[in-house]
XYZ file of C-alpha atoms in Angstrom:
521
model
C 0.000 0.000 0.000
C 1.451 3.335 -1.049
C 1.055 6.448 1.093
C -0.616 9.591 -0.256
C 2.191 11.637 1.280
C 5.386 12.370 -0.574
C 8.038 9.818 0.303
C 11.340 11.419 1.262
C 14.850 10.061 1.545
C 16.385 9.822 5.009
C 18.861 12.569 4.181
C 15.913 14.982 3.860
C 14.587 14.492 7.410
C 14.767 17.512 9.736
C 13.634 18.056 13.362
C 11.363 20.964 12.424
C 8.291 18.758 11.803
C 6.931 15.271 12.463
C 4.617 14.514 9.513
C 7.379 12.867 7.494
C 6.879 9.842 5.252
C 9.767 7.473 4.482
C 10.240 4.140 2.735
C 12.823 2.078 4.620
C 14.087 -1.403 5.426
C 15.123 -2.533 8.907
C 18.707 -3.833 8.570
C 19.476 -4.384 12.264
C 17.602 -4.465 15.576
C 18.558 -5.028 19.201
C 17.005 -4.463 22.612
C 18.423 -2.405 25.445
C 17.300 -1.332 28.891
C 17.071 2.203 30.231
C 16.424 2.949 33.918
C 13.947 5.722 32.988
C 12.037 4.232 30.052
C 12.593 0.520 30.604
C 13.183 -1.864 27.701
C 13.267 -0.484 24.156
C 13.771 -1.779 20.643
C 16.613 -0.090 18.789
C 16.449 -0.190 14.985
C 18.649 0.838 12.084
C 16.709 1.723 8.941
C 18.071 2.167 5.416
C 16.413 3.724 2.379
C 16.924 2.633 -1.228
C 19.787 5.098 -1.655
C 21.674 3.422 1.178
C 21.240 6.255 3.674
C 20.848 4.927 7.222
C 19.286 6.300 10.389
C 18.964 5.132 13.980
C 15.448 4.730 15.499
C 14.011 3.924 18.943
C 10.728 2.209 19.842
C 9.910 2.600 23.544
C 8.544 -0.122 25.833
C 4.881 0.947 25.636
C 4.995 0.548 21.844
C 6.959 -2.671 21.573
C 3.959 -4.932 20.986
C 1.987 -2.692 18.651
C 4.860 -1.232 16.615
C 8.043 -3.114 17.423
C 6.705 -6.361 15.996
C 6.254 -4.640 12.623
C 9.966 -3.805 12.342
C 11.238 -7.085 10.943
C 14.793 -7.238 9.620
C 14.825 -7.344 5.820
C 11.270 -6.102 5.311
C 10.479 -2.788 3.608
C 7.922 -0.501 5.271
C 6.254 2.875 4.764
C 6.558 4.874 7.976
C 4.579 8.068 8.556
C 4.646 10.527 11.460
C 7.705 10.369 13.665
C 9.812 12.502 15.952
C 13.187 13.557 14.538
C 15.758 14.670 17.108
C 19.505 15.213 17.284
C 21.588 12.065 17.542
C 23.844 11.652 20.550
C 27.559 12.131 20.014
C 28.679 8.839 21.606
C 28.483 5.488 19.818
C 26.317 6.622 16.922
C 25.364 3.593 14.779
C 25.101 5.783 11.647
C 26.610 9.037 10.439
C 23.156 10.628 10.211
C 23.056 13.705 12.426
C 19.476 12.932 13.509
C 17.605 9.970 14.957
C 13.965 8.804 14.829
C 11.739 8.220 17.861
C 8.386 6.475 17.507
C 5.398 8.581 18.651
C 1.759 7.729 19.342
C 0.597 8.821 15.891
C 3.199 6.845 13.953
C 1.911 4.620 11.160
C 3.814 1.607 9.757
C 2.513 -0.206 6.677
C 3.869 -2.772 4.236
C 5.091 -1.812 0.781
C 5.749 -3.707 -2.432
C 9.303 -2.443 -2.967
C 11.957 -5.163 -2.628
C 15.735 -4.751 -2.423
C 17.955 -7.390 -0.806
C 20.985 -5.103 -0.484
C 22.739 -5.175 2.916
C 23.622 -1.489 2.486
C 27.147 -1.949 3.754
C 29.397 1.041 4.290
C 32.754 -0.714 4.446
C 35.643 1.484 5.535
C 39.125 0.814 4.165
C 41.802 -0.130 6.680
C 44.115 2.659 5.568
C 41.334 5.149 6.328
C 40.841 3.675 9.790
C 44.580 3.675 10.471
C 44.912 7.298 9.376
C 43.283 8.394 12.629
C 41.059 10.915 10.861
C 37.739 9.172 11.472
C 35.274 10.235 14.151
C 35.551 7.440 16.731
C 32.022 8.235 17.982
C 30.521 6.950 14.713
C 30.374 3.171 14.313
C 31.631 1.644 11.062
C 31.415 -1.504 8.956
C 34.696 -3.400 8.602
C 35.573 -6.657 6.835
C 38.734 -8.738 6.950
C 40.340 -12.123 7.465
C 40.504 -13.278 11.086
C 44.119 -14.153 11.914
C 46.111 -15.012 15.028
C 42.910 -15.775 16.932
C 43.692 -16.040 20.640
C 42.046 -18.067 23.353
C 38.770 -17.071 24.977
C 39.602 -15.101 28.142
C 37.542 -14.168 31.186
C 38.271 -10.654 32.474
C 37.378 -9.309 35.924
C 35.877 -5.844 35.417
C 36.030 -2.936 37.868
C 32.388 -3.441 38.852
C 33.190 -6.982 39.935
C 31.473 -8.636 36.981
C 33.231 -11.051 34.671
C 33.302 -10.519 30.920
C 34.625 -12.781 28.201
C 36.736 -11.538 25.345
C 38.823 -12.789 22.441
C 41.687 -11.000 20.669
C 42.635 -11.445 17.031
C 43.901 -9.584 13.984
C 41.900 -8.483 10.952
C 43.649 -8.398 7.575
C 42.183 -6.729 4.504
C 42.747 -7.614 0.854
C 45.744 -5.241 0.710
C 47.406 -7.037 3.656
C 46.764 -4.101 5.992
C 46.191 -5.311 9.562
C 44.262 -4.023 12.551
C 43.984 -5.419 16.074
C 40.503 -6.552 17.126
C 38.884 -7.454 20.424
C 35.359 -8.862 20.722
C 33.374 -9.058 23.950
C 30.301 -10.923 25.167
C 28.397 -13.161 22.783
C 30.603 -12.182 19.836
C 33.755 -13.803 21.251
C 31.981 -17.152 21.552
C 30.787 -16.872 17.947
C 34.367 -16.419 16.758
C 35.765 -19.092 19.065
C 33.921 -21.786 17.122
C 35.973 -20.839 14.054
C 39.458 -20.822 15.660
C 40.491 -24.135 14.117
C 39.208 -23.047 10.704
C 41.130 -19.769 11.003
C 44.370 -21.694 11.617
C 43.933 -23.856 8.538
C 42.217 -21.543 6.041
C 40.584 -18.171 5.517
C 37.820 -17.067 7.887
C 36.243 -13.754 6.919
C 34.688 -11.560 9.601
C 32.229 -8.793 8.832
C 31.744 -6.545 11.850
C 28.894 -4.124 11.354
C 28.601 -1.018 13.504
C 32.048 -1.604 15.000
C 33.771 0.772 17.376
C 37.157 2.372 16.697
C 39.216 2.629 19.852
C 42.668 2.042 21.243
C 44.243 0.058 24.044
C 47.572 1.138 25.469
C 48.183 3.293 22.464
C 47.395 0.580 19.888
C 44.528 1.152 17.446
C 41.815 -1.428 17.973
C 38.440 -2.443 16.527
C 35.848 -3.832 18.941
C 32.119 -4.360 19.262
C 29.944 -1.615 20.772
C 27.919 -3.763 23.172
C 24.888 -5.295 21.397
C 24.794 -2.517 18.811
C 27.395 -4.297 16.731
C 26.782 -7.273 14.477
C 29.196 -10.101 13.625
C 28.857 -12.191 10.480
C 31.296 -15.052 9.798
C 32.025 -15.853 6.129
C 29.133 -13.759 4.762
C 27.919 -14.507 1.246
C 28.974 -11.216 -0.294
C 31.384 -10.343 -3.099
C 33.912 -8.643 -0.825
C 34.230 -11.768 1.326
C 34.619 -14.016 -1.728
C 37.336 -11.737 -3.140
C 39.194 -11.843 0.169
C 39.048 -15.633 0.346
C 40.281 -15.898 -3.223
C 43.166 -13.515 -2.542
C 44.440 -15.486 0.431
C 43.525 -19.033 -0.464
C 46.313 -21.399 0.487
C 48.366 -23.878 -1.493
C 48.633 -27.203 0.299
C 50.915 -28.661 -2.326
C 54.032 -27.329 -0.585
C 55.593 -29.148 2.329
C 58.910 -29.318 4.174
C 61.018 -32.441 3.838
C 63.682 -33.092 6.460
C 66.246 -35.804 6.945
C 65.937 -38.150 9.880
C 69.506 -39.284 10.464
C 68.574 -41.853 13.098
C 66.907 -44.196 10.651
C 68.286 -42.785 7.373
C 64.777 -42.199 6.156
C 63.177 -39.169 4.605
C 60.287 -37.997 6.748
C 57.556 -36.032 5.019
C 56.224 -33.528 7.502
C 52.725 -32.082 7.770
C 51.648 -29.771 5.016
C 52.776 -26.180 5.494
C 50.116 -23.640 4.574
C 51.593 -21.005 2.290
C 49.385 -18.177 1.076
C 49.762 -17.679 -2.647
C 50.383 -13.953 -2.531
C 52.269 -13.983 0.739
C 55.576 -15.802 1.074
C 57.611 -15.767 4.237
C 60.364 -14.227 2.141
C 58.354 -10.989 2.258
C 58.673 -10.711 6.035
C 61.546 -9.006 7.775
C 64.303 -10.837 9.617
C 64.517 -9.582 13.196
C 66.670 -10.197 16.219
C 64.992 -11.128 19.477
C 65.437 -7.583 20.770
C 63.848 -6.105 17.639
C 60.914 -8.519 17.893
C 60.317 -7.789 21.590
C 60.494 -4.029 21.035
C 58.135 -4.053 18.031
C 55.003 -1.946 18.418
C 53.182 -3.254 15.344
C 51.066 -6.344 14.808
C 53.078 -8.210 12.206
C 54.962 -11.343 11.285
C 58.706 -11.677 11.230
C 61.474 -14.269 11.027
C 63.812 -14.816 13.954
C 66.885 -17.043 13.954
C 67.810 -18.150 17.453
C 69.040 -21.088 19.510
C 66.969 -23.239 21.859
C 68.659 -23.215 25.253
C 65.909 -24.813 27.349
C 62.359 -26.190 27.449
C 59.886 -24.505 29.799
C 58.344 -27.541 31.452
C 55.897 -25.566 33.616
C 53.388 -25.846 30.772
C 54.084 -29.503 30.055
C 54.771 -30.575 26.484
C 51.506 -32.147 25.304
C 47.754 -32.192 25.857
C 44.878 -34.411 24.787
C 42.783 -32.934 21.988
C 39.245 -33.952 21.083
C 39.240 -35.673 17.672
C 35.858 -34.160 16.850
C 36.626 -30.456 17.384
C 40.431 -30.503 18.003
C 40.008 -28.489 21.213
C 41.811 -29.313 24.439
C 40.142 -31.811 26.776
C 40.474 -32.361 30.513
C 40.893 -35.754 32.094
C 38.223 -36.579 34.684
C 37.445 -39.489 36.950
C 33.795 -40.550 36.638
C 33.932 -43.815 38.556
C 36.516 -45.770 40.499
C 35.446 -48.919 38.701
C 36.156 -47.424 35.288
C 39.586 -48.315 33.902
C 39.240 -46.379 30.657
C 40.091 -42.656 31.109
C 37.309 -40.191 30.385
C 37.848 -36.659 29.136
C 35.664 -33.559 29.231
C 35.545 -31.366 26.117
C 34.497 -27.758 26.791
C 33.840 -27.155 23.093
C 31.588 -30.193 22.621
C 30.218 -29.707 26.161
C 30.272 -33.423 26.912
C 32.406 -36.352 28.023
C 34.521 -37.817 25.221
C 36.848 -40.791 24.905
C 38.078 -40.274 21.351
C 41.121 -38.108 22.051
C 44.648 -37.820 20.694
C 47.833 -36.348 22.234
C 49.082 -33.129 20.629
C 52.249 -31.131 21.107
C 52.264 -27.788 22.893
C 55.896 -26.805 23.404
C 57.202 -23.701 25.148
C 60.779 -23.116 24.029
C 63.268 -20.782 25.669
C 65.499 -19.156 23.071
C 68.534 -16.907 22.827
C 70.494 -14.853 20.353
C 73.158 -12.221 20.956
C 70.511 -9.544 21.645
C 68.392 -11.239 24.292
C 66.131 -14.123 25.286
C 62.482 -14.951 24.652
C 59.876 -17.709 24.743
C 58.062 -19.254 21.774
C 54.965 -21.469 21.817
C 54.695 -24.189 19.168
C 51.466 -26.100 18.620
C 51.198 -29.635 17.293
C 51.840 -29.263 13.562
C 54.801 -26.902 13.953
C 56.295 -28.728 16.950
C 56.258 -32.020 15.045
C 58.626 -30.535 12.489
C 61.424 -29.918 14.963
C 60.769 -32.958 17.161
C 60.780 -35.115 14.023
C 58.135 -37.240 15.680
C 54.431 -37.200 16.459
C 53.265 -36.817 20.051
C 51.029 -39.846 19.578
C 54.003 -42.035 18.653
C 56.100 -40.789 21.558
C 53.355 -41.635 24.071
C 52.772 -44.987 22.365
C 49.029 -45.000 22.948
C 49.190 -43.876 26.573
C 46.385 -41.641 27.820
C 48.121 -40.744 31.066
C 48.751 -37.106 31.899
C 52.167 -35.727 32.895
C 53.295 -36.743 36.395
C 56.796 -35.272 36.308
C 57.124 -32.441 33.800
C 60.925 -32.544 34.153
C 61.058 -35.970 32.471
C 61.131 -35.099 28.800
C 61.224 -37.669 25.995
C 64.409 -37.856 23.940
C 62.977 -36.187 20.785
C 62.142 -33.124 22.906
C 65.529 -33.154 24.663
C 67.264 -33.265 21.281
C 65.780 -29.874 20.372
C 67.908 -28.144 23.009
C 71.090 -26.629 21.601
C 69.837 -26.427 18.033
C 69.251 -23.309 15.999
C 66.173 -22.727 13.888
C 64.620 -19.910 11.944
C 61.113 -19.283 13.263
C 58.202 -17.581 11.525
C 56.727 -15.610 14.423
C 53.461 -13.707 14.899
C 53.717 -10.506 16.922
C 50.145 -10.244 18.141
C 48.038 -7.660 19.895
C 48.421 -9.439 23.230
C 52.214 -9.129 22.971
C 52.039 -5.393 22.303
C 49.036 -4.229 24.304
C 49.184 -6.664 27.240
C 52.897 -7.367 27.457
C 52.551 -11.139 26.956
C 56.101 -12.489 26.689
C 55.303 -15.718 24.844
C 55.140 -15.476 21.046
C 53.270 -17.855 18.767
C 55.259 -19.659 16.049
C 53.530 -20.098 12.684
C 56.362 -21.764 10.784
C 59.843 -23.125 11.401
C 62.883 -24.067 9.346
C 65.846 -26.110 10.496
C 69.238 -25.293 9.028
C 68.941 -28.285 6.681
C 65.507 -27.192 5.513
C 66.685 -23.669 4.823
C 68.827 -25.128 2.066
C 66.178 -27.561 0.852
C 63.120 -25.329 0.536
C 63.618 -23.369 -2.671
C 60.782 -20.945 -2.014
C 62.719 -19.396 0.861
C 65.237 -17.671 -1.396
C 66.070 -14.892 1.024
C 66.829 -17.403 3.768
C 69.109 -19.447 1.528
C 70.962 -16.304 0.518
C 71.440 -15.275 4.141
C 72.688 -18.732 5.047
C 75.200 -18.781 2.183
C 76.588 -15.474 3.413
C 76.978 -16.910 6.919
C 78.671 -20.091 5.735
C 81.206 -18.319 3.550
C 82.183 -15.834 6.247
C 83.386 -18.399 8.789
C 82.410 -21.139 11.188
C 78.679 -21.808 11.561
C 79.137 -21.910 15.371
C 75.776 -22.429 17.016
C 73.964 -22.776 13.697
C 73.476 -26.503 14.232
C 71.852 -28.813 11.753
C 69.355 -31.441 12.878
C 71.967 -34.180 13.319
C 74.921 -32.205 14.644
C 76.226 -31.117 18.004
C 78.758 -28.506 18.929
C 81.096 -28.500 21.904
C 80.169 -24.860 22.360
C 76.490 -25.684 22.881
C 74.982 -26.935 26.120
C 74.625 -30.699 25.935
C 72.643 -31.084 29.145
C 68.997 -31.374 28.042
C 67.447 -31.008 31.479
C 64.841 -28.363 31.941
C 66.038 -25.746 34.413
C 69.603 -24.539 33.784
C 71.522 -21.932 35.692
C 72.353 -18.491 34.332
C 76.021 -19.565 34.116
C 75.035 -22.356 31.766
C 72.905 -19.918 29.777
C 75.825 -17.560 29.372
C 77.935 -20.382 27.945
C 75.788 -20.529 24.846
C 77.653 -19.221 21.779
C 76.533 -15.773 20.720
C 75.555 -15.208 17.116
C 78.156 -12.500 16.542
C 81.062 -12.014 14.193
C 83.475 -12.231 17.134
C 82.490 -15.835 17.812
C 83.414 -16.988 14.328
C 86.765 -18.368 13.271
C 88.987 -16.088 11.276
C 89.689 -17.434 7.821
C 93.397 -17.559 6.932
C 94.413 -15.931 3.692
C 95.819 -18.243 1.045
C 99.267 -17.094 -0.309
C 100.186 -17.929 -3.860
C 103.828 -19.215 -4.178
C 105.640 -18.966 -7.517
C 108.792 -20.858 -8.539
C 111.732 -18.725 -9.745
C 115.326 -19.541 -10.663
C 118.384 -18.671 -8.502
C 119.526 -16.067 -11.029
C 116.113 -14.384 -11.033
C 116.143 -14.391 -7.255
C 119.622 -12.831 -7.158
C 118.603 -10.080 -9.586
C 115.441 -9.420 -7.543
C 117.456 -9.055 -4.306
C 119.962 -6.655 -5.957
C 117.112 -4.439 -7.097
């Protein structure tokens, strides 16, 4: 049914009158509570030009009018109050907002348009710092470096859950993100997928903020909207840009059994090789103030056994499980999976190593999960445990494949994440690793090979150990907690620790007469 009044676009609304007539679609709704007016329905309307405006339906009108504001449906709305929008957390850039009044009239209309009316903001625009942080925005990117779900104690004594991650756009620009409340749990279900492929997040009506000086995108309470892998062109383009090639893998030599062990597939993004990332020292990595990836060559001097070295993962969801005792008569161990929210018995041991590392600029800690840890241990956790489902009794007793890691040097592909910068977390997540043998074998890492050739031609490789070698200058004691004196004995990666190459002197044969003439001259 069409109204007899002239239909205006949202950009034409002014506070000077109330007999306006608009044709709009509800694109988002949520409820909130106000101590004065009670519960209300908050709505974001869009017209066919894509202009958007924020509207409020008070508690006394929820049944009669609120039920007519269905997301995705187009309506003709007549008679409304138009007032100035508040300056904090404005869902749209419209300077006014709509309030439902007693004389408002909402009717159906025949117009149909399935557009989401997105207003995506480019990352470079967000990072410029020129946007009004009071106005909420739409942002889309790939979810990367997704952290664990955390429970935070707020100042009012209440607990809130949050999850930190990084958003990357199609131009490889990156922004730190933090989601709270129901949104963190939505993203948590896609953590495993984010580690193995491309998970696209569309955050509508997101808030621009900062934490400890770092720019950050977060949700604005229930105003915001999170869509995972939305069926829109921008999301498809992003997935296509960063789809991975599983054809590449690292092959390493296992000298113990003279066999070639094919390791797990290494995910390599087609338009993003590790050769594009900067090589950093430990000091440079620790002092970095940007969310980024880098490569760090350093030596393992110890294993932090406080965290153990493995856990039991659910084979259904791959999340960590916890061993429980249901009955004294039961001999088969039972595990509780938080993700599946039930008892499970189908579990498998997975690596979770915390390495302590050193170069000539400092020390640090790296965390390696199952796939990456298997590459340097040259063994699967399942094989090491030989079918055992027992948890760690003495964390100091490490299996030989783990002990053998100590004293070796690797190049690590490291993620410097928001939690390292904003929260001072000292443990860095490893996304890839190369042993010294593999640096020569993997042709795609051209910059690494070049760097290694330079090192080898300039002198002794010192602490740059290969997988099957030991050096008298490297600590041979594999036990977990070493003294600082032992730590200081590790060879530094400096030019002063290398052997000086002797110069070769060319000797020519000459006759006695030629020698006599040469001496007289």
